[in-house]
C-alpha cells in the first residue's frame, strides 16, 4: 500500500515535473504570506497554560486595574532643580498630545509629584500642609520655592512612614539621596507583545526629545515593552546569524557529499522551502515566535538534509546502473521513500510528544516540528525528483552524463571508515559483558547526577545584561529597589474595616518572613508593599476607621486612590483589591520563596477571614509556576516520546525485543544528556526541557537503521559476528554523516550569546552524539546477545 502511494508520487513528479513545481510554488507563496502574520511573544504569561490560577489572576488584574505592565523613565542628576521638576509635571500633558502613543500605548503617566501637598508658611519658618495639591499652585511658585515645596513633601512622607513604623524615608519615586526620580507610564494591557514592541519606540523617542535638553540630567528607560523589544531584536539577530552559519555548514556538507553545484542548490532548495512552509504555517495558525522558535530552523535543517541526501544518493545509484532520469527518479522514490517515510514517522511521533506539555510554546514547537518533518519528507519525494528530471531529461544532459560515466563501474567496496567502524562494533560485541557493565555503571552515575540538576525559568537570561533596557533596569533597581511586581488579588467586601485590617496583617506577614535574598536584603520589604488598606490607614493617621461608612467618606475626600503606587488599588465596585509587592529579580530560589510566602500568608489570613478570597500572580508567582512545570514537562514529553517510538518500531520489526533494542540508543542518549547537564553545571530550563524528546525524535533513526540491517543480514543466514560487521560497515558511515549534520546544526546553536540557547544547542549536540555512540557500541552487543539466545533455543530469525 505504502509502496503504491510512493510510486504514484514518483510517477507524477516524473511525468509532470512542471506542474508539481508550480503547485509547490503556489503553496510557498501562500506560506510567505503567512510569515507576514507572525508575531513575537516573550512573556511568562505565554509560557504557561491559560487555566493556571496565576495566569487567570493576571488577566483579571489587567481587566480591573489595567495590569502591572509599566515603562519606567528615570532621571538622574539634580532632579529637585525647579527646571527639572516643571518638566516632570508637564510630561503627561506632552505625551497626551502624541496620538500615536497616548491611549494606544501609554494609558497614564504617574510622577512622584502627582499627590504632593501644598505647604503654607505659618510664620517663623514653619510650614503646614493644606488641602491644596502642589500642582494646583505651580504657577504661583518660582523654581526655588518649588524645590522647597518638594523637599517639604519628602520630609512629611518620611515622618508619616516613621509614625506608622514603616521603613522608607520619603516620596515614592524619589531616591533617598534625591539624585534620581522615577516616572511610571502605565502600558495599555489590551495590546499584545508585538504591538508593545512597535509602539515603545515612538514612546522612547518622544521621551528623549522632551527631556533631552535638560543639562546634567541623564535619562534611562526600561520596562516590559522595552525589554521585549530588545529581546526580540536580540533573538531575531541570533536567529538570522545561526541560520546563516547553519546554512553555510549544510552547503559545505552537501558539496562534500555530491561535488556538484546543482545538486547542492536543489537539495538546499528543499530545506529552505520546508522552513518557509513551517514559518508560514506558524503565521496562519497564529503561533507566535517565542524563544523556543529559535531552535526550529537549525533543527529542520539538520533533519531535512538526511531525507534529501537519501533520495539524491539513490537517484545517482540508479543512474550508474544505466537507468534514465525518469526511471531513476521513480526508483529512488519508491525504494528510498518507503525507508525514509518510516524514519520520518518515528521522528514525527517523537516530536508529537510535545503536545502533552503544559507549556503552550513547547506544544506549538512540537506541532511545527511534526509539520516540518512531514513537509521535508513530502518535498524530498516530490519537489526534488521533479527538479532533477527537469535538469537531467534533455538529450544534451543525458549525453553529458553518459560521456562522464562511460566505463565507470559502480563500486560497492567498503572504505577505511566503514572498516574501522565495523571493527569497533565487533570488538565491543566480543566484550559484551564489559560493555554491559560499563553501560549500567554509566546509567547509575547519571541517575545519581540527576539529583544535582537545578531548574531555571528566568526569561531575562535570553536578553543579556548588555542591552540598553537591561542596563537601565539594573540602574533603576539600584536607586529604587526591585521594580518587578508580584501581587495578590483580594475579593470580598474590601472596605469593611475588619477586611482592611486583614489585608494589613497579610502585608506585615509577608514582609516579616525572616528570609533574605542572595545580597542579604529582605526578600520583601514592608515599604514596598501597598494596598488600599495602607492608603486608608495613612489618611487615618495610623488607624483604620471603625465603620465602612467612615472608610468610604475618607476615600471620597482623597484625590489619589493609588497611594502613589501608579495603579488603582480597588475596583470600582469595591469588591476586589490589589496588594502590590515590588521585589528585585533575584535567584530562582528567591522567586520561589517569595511566591511561597505570598501564598502561605494568604491561606493564614483567609482562614481567619473566610469572607475574603485571595489569588496571586506577578513575576515571582509566574516564575515559580514556570519552574514547577519544567520537570513535569520533561518527564511527560520524553516518556510519551519513548513510548510512541518504541511502539512504532515494535510494529515495524514485529518484535517487542527488537523494538526495545532500537529504542535503547535514545534512552542511553537521554541518560547521558542528564549526566552532561549535571557535570557541566547547567540548568534544566525552558529550552533544555525539550532536548529529551528532540533526541528521541531525531536519534531513533540510528537504532532503526542498525537493527533493521542486522536483522536483514542475520535472517539471510550470515553468522552473528559477520552480520554485525556488515551492518556497521554498511550503515555506520551513513549514520555518522546524519549525526554530523544534525548535531552540527545544534552545535551552531551553541555558538549563541544567549546562555539558554547555548545550553540547548550544546546539550542536544552531545545527546545526539551519545545516541550515535550507543547505536555503534552498545546496540550491536544487545543484538548479538539476542541472536545468540535465539539460536541456542533453535528459534532462529523471525523476519
Short mmCIF file of N, CA, C and O in Angstrom, two decimals, residues 446-520:
data_model
loop_
_atom_site.label_atom_id
_atom_site.label_comp_id
_atom_site.label_asym_id
_atom_site.label_seq_id
_atom_site.Cartn_x
_atom_site.Cartn_y
_atom_site.Cartn_z
N UNK A 446 24.53 8.53 36.04
CA UNK A 446 23.63 9.57 35.52
C UNK A 446 22.42 9.75 36.44
O UNK A 446 21.95 10.88 36.63
N UNK A 447 21.92 8.63 36.99
CA UNK A 447 20.79 8.72 37.92
C UNK A 447 21.19 9.52 39.16
O UNK A 447 20.45 10.39 39.64
N UNK A 448 22.38 9.23 39.69
CA UNK A 448 22.87 9.95 40.87
C UNK A 448 23.05 11.42 40.54
O UNK A 448 22.66 12.31 41.32
N UNK A 449 23.66 11.71 39.39
CA UNK A 449 23.91 13.10 39.00
C UNK A 449 22.62 13.87 38.76
O UNK A 449 22.59 15.10 38.93
N UNK A 450 21.57 13.16 38.37
CA UNK A 450 20.31 13.85 38.06
C UNK A 450 19.75 14.61 39.25
O UNK A 450 19.03 15.60 39.09
N UNK A 451 20.09 14.16 40.47
CA UNK A 451 19.58 14.84 41.67
C UNK A 451 20.26 16.18 41.90
O UNK A 451 19.83 16.96 42.74
N UNK A 452 21.34 16.45 41.15
CA UNK A 452 22.06 17.71 41.31
C UNK A 452 21.66 18.75 40.27
O UNK A 452 22.20 19.85 40.26
N UNK A 453 20.72 18.39 39.40
CA UNK A 453 20.33 19.32 38.34
C UNK A 453 19.35 20.35 38.90
O UNK A 453 18.38 20.02 39.57
N UNK A 454 19.63 21.60 38.62
CA UNK A 454 18.74 22.68 39.05
C UNK A 454 17.84 23.07 37.89
O UNK A 454 18.06 22.66 36.75
N UNK A 455 16.82 23.85 38.20
CA UNK A 455 15.94 24.37 37.16
C UNK A 455 16.04 25.89 37.11
O UNK A 455 16.39 26.53 38.10
N UNK A 456 15.74 26.43 35.95
CA UNK A 456 15.83 27.88 35.78
C UNK A 456 14.69 28.33 34.88
O UNK A 456 14.40 27.70 33.87
N UNK A 457 14.06 29.45 35.25
CA UNK A 457 12.92 29.94 34.47
C UNK A 457 12.98 31.45 34.26
O UNK A 457 11.97 32.08 34.03
N UNK A 458 14.18 32.01 34.34
CA UNK A 458 14.32 33.46 34.20
C UNK A 458 14.47 33.82 32.73
O UNK A 458 15.52 33.62 32.13
N UNK A 459 13.39 34.35 32.14
CA UNK A 459 13.41 34.70 30.73
C UNK A 459 14.39 35.84 30.43
O UNK A 459 14.81 36.00 29.29
N UNK A 460 14.73 36.62 31.44
CA UNK A 460 15.63 37.75 31.19
C UNK A 460 17.02 37.27 30.80
O UNK A 460 17.80 38.04 30.22
N UNK A 461 17.35 35.99 31.08
CA UNK A 461 18.66 35.47 30.70
C UNK A 461 18.81 35.43 29.19
O UNK A 461 19.92 35.36 28.67
N UNK A 462 17.68 35.47 28.46
CA UNK A 462 17.74 35.49 27.00
C UNK A 462 18.08 36.87 26.47
O UNK A 462 18.43 37.03 25.31
N UNK A 463 17.96 37.89 27.29
CA UNK A 463 18.14 39.26 26.81
C UNK A 463 19.59 39.71 26.87
O UNK A 463 20.05 40.49 26.05
N UNK A 464 20.34 39.26 27.86
CA UNK A 464 21.70 39.72 28.01
C UNK A 464 21.76 41.01 28.80
O UNK A 464 20.93 41.89 28.64
N UNK A 465 22.76 41.12 29.66
CA UNK A 465 22.87 42.29 30.52
C UNK A 465 23.38 43.52 29.79
O UNK A 465 23.41 44.61 30.35
N UNK A 466 23.80 43.35 28.52
CA UNK A 466 24.37 44.48 27.80
C UNK A 466 23.34 45.25 26.98
O UNK A 466 23.69 46.24 26.34
N UNK A 467 22.08 44.82 26.99
CA UNK A 467 21.07 45.55 26.23
C UNK A 467 20.71 46.83 26.97
O UNK A 467 20.76 46.88 28.20
N UNK A 468 20.33 47.90 26.26
CA UNK A 468 20.02 49.18 26.90
C UNK A 468 18.95 49.08 27.98
O UNK A 468 19.09 49.67 29.06
N UNK A 469 17.89 48.34 27.70
CA UNK A 469 16.81 48.26 28.68
C UNK A 469 17.23 47.51 29.94
O UNK A 469 16.80 47.85 31.04
N UNK A 470 18.08 46.48 29.80
CA UNK A 470 18.55 45.75 30.98
C UNK A 470 19.50 46.60 31.81
O UNK A 470 19.44 46.59 33.04
N UNK A 471 20.36 47.36 31.15
CA UNK A 471 21.24 48.25 31.90
C UNK A 471 20.43 49.31 32.65
O UNK A 471 20.72 49.63 33.81
N UNK A 472 19.41 49.85 31.97
CA UNK A 472 18.55 50.84 32.63
C UNK A 472 17.80 50.19 33.80
O UNK A 472 17.66 50.79 34.88
N UNK A 473 17.33 48.97 33.61
CA UNK A 473 16.59 48.28 34.67
C UNK A 473 17.47 48.06 35.89
O UNK A 473 17.03 48.25 37.03
N UNK A 474 18.71 47.67 35.68
CA UNK A 474 19.62 47.44 36.80
C UNK A 474 19.89 48.74 37.56
O UNK A 474 19.97 48.75 38.79
N UNK A 475 20.02 49.85 36.83
CA UNK A 475 20.27 51.13 37.48
C UNK A 475 19.04 51.59 38.27
O UNK A 475 19.16 52.10 39.39
N UNK A 476 17.86 51.40 37.70
CA UNK A 476 16.62 51.75 38.41
C UNK A 476 16.50 50.94 39.69
O UNK A 476 16.13 51.47 40.76
N UNK A 477 16.80 49.65 39.60
CA UNK A 477 16.74 48.79 40.79
C UNK A 477 17.74 49.25 41.85
O UNK A 477 17.49 49.13 43.05
N UNK A 478 18.88 49.77 41.40
CA UNK A 478 19.90 50.22 42.35
C UNK A 478 19.39 51.43 43.15
O UNK A 478 19.64 51.55 44.34
N UNK A 479 18.68 52.30 42.49
CA UNK A 479 18.17 53.51 43.16
C UNK A 479 16.90 53.24 43.95
O UNK A 479 16.71 53.74 45.07
N UNK A 480 15.99 52.45 43.35
CA UNK A 480 14.64 52.35 43.92
C UNK A 480 14.27 50.94 44.37
O UNK A 480 13.12 50.70 44.74
N UNK A 481 15.23 50.03 44.33
CA UNK A 481 14.90 48.66 44.68
C UNK A 481 14.22 47.97 43.50
O UNK A 481 13.98 48.56 42.45
N UNK A 482 13.91 46.70 43.69
CA UNK A 482 13.30 45.93 42.61
C UNK A 482 11.98 46.51 42.15
O UNK A 482 11.14 46.89 42.96
N UNK A 483 11.80 46.55 40.85
CA UNK A 483 10.57 47.09 40.28
C UNK A 483 9.69 45.99 39.69
O UNK A 483 8.70 46.29 39.03
N UNK A 484 10.06 44.75 39.92
CA UNK A 484 9.24 43.65 39.44
C UNK A 484 8.08 43.44 40.42
O UNK A 484 8.29 43.43 41.64
N UNK A 485 6.90 43.27 39.88
CA UNK A 485 5.69 43.28 40.71
C UNK A 485 5.12 41.87 40.87
O UNK A 485 4.90 41.16 39.90
N UNK A 486 4.91 41.51 42.12
CA UNK A 486 4.06 40.37 42.45
C UNK A 486 2.83 40.95 43.12
O UNK A 486 2.89 42.05 43.69
N UNK A 487 1.73 40.27 43.07
CA UNK A 487 0.54 40.84 43.70
C UNK A 487 -0.47 39.76 44.07
O UNK A 487 -0.47 38.65 43.54
N UNK A 488 -1.30 40.17 45.01
CA UNK A 488 -2.44 39.34 45.42
C UNK A 488 -3.71 40.10 45.11
O UNK A 488 -3.81 41.29 45.39
N UNK A 489 -4.66 39.42 44.49
CA UNK A 489 -6.00 39.99 44.31
C UNK A 489 -6.86 39.51 45.47
O UNK A 489 -6.94 38.30 45.74
N UNK A 490 -7.47 40.46 46.15
CA UNK A 490 -8.30 40.14 47.32
C UNK A 490 -9.75 40.40 46.97
O UNK A 490 -10.11 41.50 46.54
N UNK A 491 -10.60 39.39 47.14
CA UNK A 491 -12.02 39.52 46.81
C UNK A 491 -12.86 39.46 48.08
O UNK A 491 -12.59 38.66 48.97
N UNK A 492 -13.88 40.30 48.12
CA UNK A 492 -14.77 40.37 49.28
C UNK A 492 -15.28 41.79 49.44
O UNK A 492 -15.13 42.62 48.55
N UNK A 493 -15.88 42.06 50.55
CA UNK A 493 -16.34 43.42 50.84
C UNK A 493 -15.13 44.19 51.40
O UNK A 493 -14.96 44.33 52.60
N UNK A 494 -14.32 44.68 50.47
CA UNK A 494 -12.98 45.16 50.81
C UNK A 494 -13.00 46.27 51.85
O UNK A 494 -12.14 46.32 52.75
N UNK A 495 -13.93 47.20 51.77
CA UNK A 495 -13.90 48.39 52.62
C UNK A 495 -14.44 48.17 54.03
O UNK A 495 -14.51 49.11 54.81
N UNK A 496 -14.83 46.97 54.34
CA UNK A 496 -15.17 46.68 55.74
C UNK A 496 -13.89 46.77 56.57
O UNK A 496 -12.85 46.22 56.18
N UNK A 497 -13.92 47.48 57.69
CA UNK A 497 -12.71 47.68 58.50
C UNK A 497 -11.97 46.39 58.82
O UNK A 497 -10.74 46.34 58.78
N UNK A 498 -12.73 45.31 59.16
CA UNK A 498 -12.04 44.08 59.53
C UNK A 498 -11.28 43.47 58.34
O UNK A 498 -10.24 42.83 58.52
N UNK A 499 -11.80 43.70 57.13
CA UNK A 499 -11.11 43.20 55.95
C UNK A 499 -9.86 44.03 55.64
O UNK A 499 -8.84 43.50 55.18
N UNK A 500 -9.96 45.32 55.85
CA UNK A 500 -8.78 46.17 55.67
C UNK A 500 -7.69 45.78 56.68
O UNK A 500 -6.50 45.72 56.35
N UNK A 501 -8.11 45.49 57.90
CA UNK A 501 -7.14 45.05 58.91
C UNK A 501 -6.51 43.72 58.50
O UNK A 501 -5.31 43.50 58.72
N UNK A 502 -7.31 42.84 57.92
CA UNK A 502 -6.78 41.55 57.46
C UNK A 502 -5.73 41.74 56.37
O UNK A 502 -4.70 41.05 56.34
N UNK A 503 -5.99 42.70 55.47
CA UNK A 503 -5.02 42.99 54.42
C UNK A 503 -3.72 43.52 55.02
O UNK A 503 -2.62 43.16 54.55
N UNK A 504 -3.81 44.35 56.02
CA UNK A 504 -2.60 44.86 56.67
C UNK A 504 -1.83 43.73 57.35
O UNK A 504 -0.59 43.70 57.32
N UNK A 505 -2.56 42.79 57.96
CA UNK A 505 -1.88 41.64 58.59
C UNK A 505 -1.16 40.82 57.53
O UNK A 505 -0.06 40.32 57.77
N UNK A 506 -1.80 40.70 56.39
CA UNK A 506 -1.16 39.96 55.29
C UNK A 506 0.14 40.64 54.87
O UNK A 506 1.18 39.98 54.70
N UNK A 507 0.10 41.95 54.72
CA UNK A 507 1.29 42.69 54.30
C UNK A 507 2.39 42.58 55.34
O UNK A 507 3.58 42.43 55.00
N UNK A 508 2.03 42.67 56.61
CA UNK A 508 3.03 42.53 57.68
C UNK A 508 3.61 41.12 57.69
O UNK A 508 4.82 40.93 57.92
N UNK A 509 2.74 40.15 57.43
CA UNK A 509 3.19 38.75 57.45
C UNK A 509 4.20 38.47 56.33
O UNK A 509 5.25 37.87 56.59
N UNK A 510 3.92 38.89 55.13
CA UNK A 510 4.84 38.56 54.03
C UNK A 510 6.16 39.33 54.13
O UNK A 510 7.18 38.89 53.59
N UNK A 511 6.14 40.48 54.81
CA UNK A 511 7.37 41.27 54.92
C UNK A 511 8.15 40.97 56.19
O UNK A 511 9.16 41.62 56.47
N UNK A 512 7.71 39.97 56.95
CA UNK A 512 8.42 39.61 58.18
C UNK A 512 8.76 38.12 58.19
O UNK A 512 8.74 37.48 59.25
N UNK A 513 9.05 37.57 57.02
CA UNK A 513 9.33 36.14 56.91
C UNK A 513 10.69 35.78 57.51
O UNK A 513 10.95 34.62 57.83
N UNK A 514 11.60 36.78 57.60
CA UNK A 514 12.94 36.49 58.10
C UNK A 514 13.86 35.93 57.04
O UNK A 514 15.00 35.55 57.34
N UNK A 515 13.40 35.86 55.78
CA UNK A 515 14.23 35.34 54.69
C UNK A 515 14.88 36.50 53.94
O UNK A 515 14.29 37.57 53.78
N UNK A 516 16.09 36.24 53.46
CA UNK A 516 16.86 37.27 52.77
C UNK A 516 17.30 36.75 51.40
O UNK A 516 17.43 35.54 51.19
N UNK A 517 17.52 37.69 50.48
CA UNK A 517 17.95 37.31 49.14
C UNK A 517 19.46 37.08 49.12
O UNK A 517 20.14 37.17 50.15
N UNK A 518 19.99 36.82 47.93
CA UNK A 518 21.41 36.49 47.79
C UNK A 518 22.32 37.65 48.14
O UNK A 518 23.51 37.48 48.36
N UNK A 519 21.76 38.87 48.21
CA UNK A 519 22.55 40.04 48.56
C UNK A 519 22.40 40.42 50.05
O UNK A 519 22.96 41.42 50.49
N UNK A 520 21.65 39.63 50.79
CA UNK A 520 21.47 39.90 52.21
C UNK A 520 20.33 40.85 52.53
O UNK A 520 20.16 41.24 53.69
#
